[in-house]
Amino acid sequence: APLILSDGSKIYLNKGASVNVYPFKNKKRTVTLYGEAFFEIAPDIERPFTVESGGTITEVVGTEFNIAPTTGGIRIFVQKGKVIFKSADQLKEAVALTAGEAAVYNDKKMHLIPNPSPNINAWHTKQLNFTKNMTLAEILQDASAYFDQPISFENNSLKYCSLASALA
């Protein structure tokens, strides 16, 4: 079940995640995220919504997005709408993202993720989707993350085989 905030926004916390919610006043809506969460932000042009997480700041007006700490840094994926994703340090690395786009912040640099996995929100949607041309390595990586269990190959030469047709 989501955490429903006073403005109607919803936060779905993944296992082990937590969030600090600060009073929504002075034209500000701010939370600090620890771990992974999916956000459905109620639109409010007068009061932008800010998520602080792992040295990053995400600013939105009304949208849906996922933020997760990963071994490669803090990752964001935008499901719906538009967000500004930036570093909290003095360099202020920043990127504007729209629906279907993803980025990761690490080593004080912002990197766009050209083809984010279709399973980036699988923990939230409770669905795994495997698309045509995904490699078996990508499929096992997504399945391992979804089930929170390491899955490995007996035969490493299979890693780069890809699907001939989509599975749903």
XYZ file of C-alpha atoms in Angstrom:
168
model
C 0.000 0.000 0.000
C 1.276 3.474 -0.766
C 2.128 6.201 1.682
C -0.433 8.928 0.881
C 0.758 12.461 1.601
C -1.358 15.455 2.608
C -1.373 16.779 -0.982
C -2.632 13.455 -2.382
C 0.777 12.343 -3.699
C 1.583 8.644 -3.296
C 4.912 7.023 -2.468
C 5.387 3.276 -2.926
C 8.443 2.153 -0.931
C 10.409 -0.895 -2.033
C 11.598 -3.407 0.554
C 13.976 -1.796 3.062
C 13.295 1.776 1.870
C 12.223 4.704 4.035
C 11.331 8.332 3.503
C 11.363 11.489 5.629
C 8.467 13.804 4.770
C 8.818 17.439 5.802
C 5.845 19.786 6.406
C 4.459 21.094 3.104
C 4.668 24.861 3.619
C 6.234 27.984 2.101
C 5.514 26.743 -1.429
C 7.633 23.637 -0.865
C 6.963 19.912 -0.841
C 10.143 18.061 0.142
C 11.005 14.473 1.081
C 14.272 12.614 1.649
C 14.405 9.068 0.271
C 16.569 6.229 1.576
C 16.358 3.225 -0.763
C 14.052 2.723 -3.748
C 10.582 4.194 -4.257
C 8.022 4.866 -6.967
C 6.351 8.283 -6.788
C 2.954 9.466 -8.080
C 3.070 13.218 -7.486
C -0.130 15.270 -7.336
C 0.150 18.279 -9.675
C 0.677 21.639 -7.969
C 2.388 24.311 -10.066
C 2.623 26.661 -7.066
C 4.456 24.076 -4.938
C 7.064 21.956 -6.755
C 7.815 18.551 -5.225
C 11.451 17.762 -4.362
C 13.019 14.389 -3.587
C 16.503 14.336 -2.053
C 18.267 10.984 -2.438
C 21.916 9.935 -2.317
C 23.420 13.268 -3.294
C 20.748 14.049 -5.904
C 17.736 16.333 -6.058
C 14.701 15.563 -8.214
C 12.248 18.406 -8.869
C 8.776 17.827 -10.301
C 5.398 19.508 -10.516
C 3.227 16.429 -11.161
C 4.543 13.151 -12.549
C 5.338 9.468 -11.925
C 8.909 8.241 -11.510
C 11.158 5.704 -9.805
C 14.371 6.508 -7.882
C 16.769 3.770 -6.798
C 20.253 3.502 -5.363
C 22.169 0.997 -7.538
C 25.726 -0.277 -7.622
C 26.229 2.197 -10.477
C 24.872 5.238 -8.583
C 21.465 6.862 -8.048
C 19.135 5.937 -10.926
C 15.902 7.624 -11.978
C 13.299 6.439 -14.473
C 10.396 8.660 -15.549
C 7.123 6.803 -16.113
C 4.959 9.849 -16.828
C 5.497 13.604 -17.117
C 8.800 15.480 -16.763
C 11.433 15.813 -14.037
C 14.629 17.756 -13.417
C 17.282 15.421 -11.971
C 20.381 17.126 -10.580
C 23.294 16.667 -8.242
C 23.138 18.196 -4.777
C 26.803 19.254 -4.875
C 28.158 22.600 -6.044
C 28.695 21.336 -9.626
C 24.909 21.075 -10.092
C 25.055 18.476 -12.871
C 21.481 18.342 -14.203
C 19.304 16.710 -16.818
C 15.642 17.123 -17.826
C 13.879 13.796 -18.395
C 10.478 12.935 -19.840
C 8.372 9.749 -19.913
C 10.376 6.643 -20.818
C 13.750 8.257 -20.104
C 16.265 7.291 -17.423
C 19.540 8.584 -15.999
C 22.086 7.671 -13.363
C 24.258 9.972 -11.251
C 27.660 8.686 -10.146
C 31.229 9.961 -9.823
C 29.877 13.546 -9.908
C 28.523 13.011 -13.436
C 25.046 12.624 -14.904
C 24.638 9.815 -17.471
C 21.573 9.188 -19.618
C 20.555 5.531 -19.888
C 19.788 5.112 -23.609
C 17.569 1.996 -23.373
C 16.340 1.437 -19.836
C 15.120 -2.056 -19.024
C 11.365 -2.614 -19.434
C 11.541 -4.081 -15.912
C 12.890 -1.004 -14.133
C 9.592 -0.738 -12.170
C 8.879 -4.483 -11.951
C 9.093 -4.483 -8.137
C 6.220 -1.942 -8.170
C 4.113 -3.319 -11.061
C 4.661 -6.968 -10.011
C 5.272 -7.814 -13.685
C 8.350 -8.861 -15.629
C 8.365 -8.109 -19.365
C 10.918 -9.460 -21.789
C 11.121 -7.760 -25.152
C 12.493 -8.863 -28.484
C 16.294 -8.636 -28.737
C 16.863 -8.641 -24.955
C 19.884 -10.804 -24.201
C 19.701 -13.674 -21.743
C 22.163 -11.719 -19.557
C 19.691 -8.795 -19.391
C 16.784 -11.157 -18.699
C 18.616 -12.902 -15.852
C 19.773 -9.565 -14.425
C 16.151 -8.320 -14.330
C 14.858 -11.626 -12.906
C 17.619 -11.648 -10.248
C 16.673 -8.114 -9.167
C 12.932 -8.894 -9.184
C 13.248 -12.076 -7.085
C 16.147 -10.669 -5.015
C 18.066 -13.862 -5.750
C 21.310 -14.254 -7.694
C 20.764 -16.199 -10.914
C 23.808 -17.245 -12.915
C 24.707 -19.081 -16.095
C 26.128 -22.593 -16.171
C 27.287 -21.852 -19.712
C 28.550 -18.251 -20.098
C 28.428 -18.489 -23.887
C 24.625 -18.172 -23.628
C 24.815 -14.645 -22.123
C 24.571 -12.826 -25.415
C 21.837 -14.926 -27.009
C 18.721 -12.815 -27.520
C 15.000 -13.426 -27.712
C 13.603 -13.948 -31.190
C 10.115 -12.794 -30.135
C 8.640 -10.885 -27.231
C 7.343 -12.634 -24.122
C 4.822 -11.076 -21.776
